[in-house]
One Martini backbone bead per residue (centre of mass of N, CA, C, O) as a GRO file, in nm:
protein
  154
    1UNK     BB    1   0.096   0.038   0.020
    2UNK     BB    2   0.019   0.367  -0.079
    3UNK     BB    3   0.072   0.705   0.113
    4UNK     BB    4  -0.014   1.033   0.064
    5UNK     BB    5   0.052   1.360   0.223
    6UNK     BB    6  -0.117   1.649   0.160
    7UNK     BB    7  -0.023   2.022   0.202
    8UNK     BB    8  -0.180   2.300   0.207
    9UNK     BB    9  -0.069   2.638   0.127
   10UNK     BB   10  -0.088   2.987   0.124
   11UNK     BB   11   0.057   3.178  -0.119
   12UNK     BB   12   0.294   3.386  -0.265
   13UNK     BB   13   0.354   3.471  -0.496
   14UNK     BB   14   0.581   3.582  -0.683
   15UNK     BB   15   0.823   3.791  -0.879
   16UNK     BB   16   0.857   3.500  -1.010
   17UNK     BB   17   0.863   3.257  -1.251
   18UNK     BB   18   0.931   2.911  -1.278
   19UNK     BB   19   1.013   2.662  -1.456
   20UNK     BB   20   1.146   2.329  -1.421
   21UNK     BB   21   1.429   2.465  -1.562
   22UNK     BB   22   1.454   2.766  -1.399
   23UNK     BB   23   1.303   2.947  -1.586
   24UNK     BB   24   1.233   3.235  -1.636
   25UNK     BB   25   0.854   3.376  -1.636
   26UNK     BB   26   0.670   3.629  -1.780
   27UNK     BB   27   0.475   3.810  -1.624
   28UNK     BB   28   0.163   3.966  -1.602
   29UNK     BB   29   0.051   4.251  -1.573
   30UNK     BB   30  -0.211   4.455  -1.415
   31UNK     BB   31  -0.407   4.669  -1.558
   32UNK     BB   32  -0.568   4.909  -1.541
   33UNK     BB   33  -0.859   5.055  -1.532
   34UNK     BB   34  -1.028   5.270  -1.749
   35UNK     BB   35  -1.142   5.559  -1.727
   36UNK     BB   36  -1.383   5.737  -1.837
   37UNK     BB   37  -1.447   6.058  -2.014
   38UNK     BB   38  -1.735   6.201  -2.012
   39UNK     BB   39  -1.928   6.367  -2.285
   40UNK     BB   40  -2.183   6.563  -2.191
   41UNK     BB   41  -2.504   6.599  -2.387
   42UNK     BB   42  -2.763   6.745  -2.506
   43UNK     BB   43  -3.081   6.564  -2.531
   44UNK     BB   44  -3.382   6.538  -2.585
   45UNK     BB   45  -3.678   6.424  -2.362
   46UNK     BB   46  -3.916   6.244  -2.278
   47UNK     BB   47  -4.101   6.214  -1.960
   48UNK     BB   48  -4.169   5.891  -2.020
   49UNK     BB   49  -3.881   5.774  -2.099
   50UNK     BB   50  -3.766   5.854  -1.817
   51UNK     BB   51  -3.943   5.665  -1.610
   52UNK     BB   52  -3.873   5.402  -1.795
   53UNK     BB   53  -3.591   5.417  -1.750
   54UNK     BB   54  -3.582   5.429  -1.422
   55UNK     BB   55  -3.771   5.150  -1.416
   56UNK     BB   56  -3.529   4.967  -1.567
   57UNK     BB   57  -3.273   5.077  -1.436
   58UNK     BB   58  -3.054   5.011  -1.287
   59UNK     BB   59  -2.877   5.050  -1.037
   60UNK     BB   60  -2.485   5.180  -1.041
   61UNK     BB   61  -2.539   5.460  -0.821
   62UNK     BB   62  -2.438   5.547  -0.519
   63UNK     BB   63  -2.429   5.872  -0.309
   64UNK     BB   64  -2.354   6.020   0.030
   65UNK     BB   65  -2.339   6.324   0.193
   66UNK     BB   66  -2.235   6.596   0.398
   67UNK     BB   67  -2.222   6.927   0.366
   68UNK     BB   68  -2.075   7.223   0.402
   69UNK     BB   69  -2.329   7.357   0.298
   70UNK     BB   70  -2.569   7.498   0.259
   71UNK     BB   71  -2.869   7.435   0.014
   72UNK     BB   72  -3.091   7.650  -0.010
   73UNK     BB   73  -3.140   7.685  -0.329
   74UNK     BB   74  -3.296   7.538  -0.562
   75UNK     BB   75  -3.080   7.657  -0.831
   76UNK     BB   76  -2.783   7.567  -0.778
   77UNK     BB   77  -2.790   7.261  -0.895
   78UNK     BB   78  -2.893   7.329  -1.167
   79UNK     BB   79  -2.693   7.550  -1.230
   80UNK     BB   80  -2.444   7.356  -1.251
   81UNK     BB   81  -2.502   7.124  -1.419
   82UNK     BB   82  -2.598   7.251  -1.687
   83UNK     BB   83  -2.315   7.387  -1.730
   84UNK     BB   84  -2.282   7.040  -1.802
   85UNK     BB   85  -2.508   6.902  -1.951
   86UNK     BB   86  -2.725   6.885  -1.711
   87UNK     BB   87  -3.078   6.812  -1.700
   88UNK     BB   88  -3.369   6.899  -1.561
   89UNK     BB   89  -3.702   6.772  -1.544
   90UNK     BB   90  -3.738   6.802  -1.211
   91UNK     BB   91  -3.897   6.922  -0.938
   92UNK     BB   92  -3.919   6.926  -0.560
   93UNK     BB   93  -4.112   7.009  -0.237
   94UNK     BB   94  -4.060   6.864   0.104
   95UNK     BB   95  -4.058   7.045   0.301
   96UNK     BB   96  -3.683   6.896   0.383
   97UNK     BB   97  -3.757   6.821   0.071
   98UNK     BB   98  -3.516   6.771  -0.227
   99UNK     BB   99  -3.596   6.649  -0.594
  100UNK     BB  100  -3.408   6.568  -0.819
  101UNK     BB  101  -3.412   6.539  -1.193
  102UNK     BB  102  -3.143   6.396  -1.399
  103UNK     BB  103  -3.018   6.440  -1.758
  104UNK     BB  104  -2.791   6.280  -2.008
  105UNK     BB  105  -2.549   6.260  -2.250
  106UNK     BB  106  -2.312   6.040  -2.409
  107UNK     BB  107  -2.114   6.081  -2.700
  108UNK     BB  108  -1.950   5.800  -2.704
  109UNK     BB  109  -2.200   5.607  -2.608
  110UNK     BB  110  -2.489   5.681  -2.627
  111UNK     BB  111  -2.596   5.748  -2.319
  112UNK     BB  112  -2.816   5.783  -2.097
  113UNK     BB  113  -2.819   5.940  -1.817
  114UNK     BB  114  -3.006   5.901  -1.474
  115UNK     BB  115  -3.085   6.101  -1.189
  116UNK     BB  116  -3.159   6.129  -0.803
  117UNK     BB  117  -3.150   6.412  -0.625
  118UNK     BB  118  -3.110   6.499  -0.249
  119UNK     BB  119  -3.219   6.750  -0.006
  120UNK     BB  120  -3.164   6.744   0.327
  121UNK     BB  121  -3.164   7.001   0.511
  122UNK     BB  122  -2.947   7.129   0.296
  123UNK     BB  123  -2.723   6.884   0.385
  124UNK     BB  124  -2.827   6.633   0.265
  125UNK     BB  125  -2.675   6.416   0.008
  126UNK     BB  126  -2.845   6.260  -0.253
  127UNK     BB  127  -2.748   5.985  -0.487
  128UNK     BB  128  -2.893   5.826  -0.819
  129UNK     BB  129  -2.747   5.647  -1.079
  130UNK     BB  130  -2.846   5.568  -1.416
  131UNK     BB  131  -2.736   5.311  -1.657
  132UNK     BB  132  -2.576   5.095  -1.897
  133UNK     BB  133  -2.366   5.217  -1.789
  134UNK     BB  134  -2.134   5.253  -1.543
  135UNK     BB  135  -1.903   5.434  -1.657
  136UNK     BB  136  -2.092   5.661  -1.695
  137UNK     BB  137  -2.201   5.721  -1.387
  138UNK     BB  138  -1.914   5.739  -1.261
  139UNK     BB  139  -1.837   6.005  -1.459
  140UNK     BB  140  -2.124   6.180  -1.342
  141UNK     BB  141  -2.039   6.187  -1.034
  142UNK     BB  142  -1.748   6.305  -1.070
  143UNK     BB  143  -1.884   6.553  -1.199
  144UNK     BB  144  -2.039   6.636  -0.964
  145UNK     BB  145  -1.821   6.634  -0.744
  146UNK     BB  146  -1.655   6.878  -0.881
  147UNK     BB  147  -1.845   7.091  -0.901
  148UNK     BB  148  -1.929   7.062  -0.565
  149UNK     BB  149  -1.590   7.149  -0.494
  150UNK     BB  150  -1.593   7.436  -0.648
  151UNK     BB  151  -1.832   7.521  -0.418
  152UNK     BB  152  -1.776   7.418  -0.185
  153UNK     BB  153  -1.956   7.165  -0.090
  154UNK     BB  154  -1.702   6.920  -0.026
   0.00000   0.00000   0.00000
């Protein structure tokens, strides 16, 4: 009869690899992911079909942070994306909250990302913005956070 017992340890990659016959194998590091930078346009939408697509496409991205300072005014908020050709479709106020939609297109995957921004008693932000693409919500996040930190809000 023959026994052998394996005993397996997880281990440290090494910092190169070798062949059977003891030569170096050169492995492929991995490259960094490449984030898109999106180049949002306006492009017109009619209000049913920003609906329909808010309610078929997944959440893909979510943040939520407290501002530096309140926003107070209700067109701070429009008046900052605007000027990034991201359009509010619709807004509202209720008591200690504002609820802003906004939608926009990207130029070059032509995917239009739509938003959905809160902000409660002035200073509690949140965003949830949706698209077939992750990588332009993210790239629309981005540029949100870019905005409201050039008014110093983040």
């Amino acid at each position: 009869d023959f026994t052998a017992t394996v005993t397996t340890q997880p281990s440290k990659p090494p910092a190169d690899d070798f062949d059977i016959f003891g030569e170096v194998i050169q492995t492929a590091k991995a490259q960094p992911i490449k984030k898109i930078k999106a180049n949002f346009v306006y492009e017109d939408i009619d209000p049913n079909d920003f609906q329909q697509a808010w309610i078929e496409i997944e959440e893909t991205v979510n943040f939520e942070t407290e501002l530096r300072k309140d926003m107070d005014d209700k067109d701070i908020l429009t008046d900052l994306l605007e000027s990034e050709n991201i359009t509010c479709i619709a807004s509202m106020q209720d008591r200690d909250q504002k609820k802003y939609y906004f939608y926009s297109k990207d130029a070059v995957t032509r995917e239009f990302a739509y938003m959905e921004a809160i902000i409660v008693e002035d200073s509690t932000f949140s965003v949830t913005i949706k698209c077939e693409k992750k990588d332009v919500s993210e790239a629309l996040l981005d540029l949100l956070k870019t905005a409201l930190k050039k008014k110093n809000y983040l």
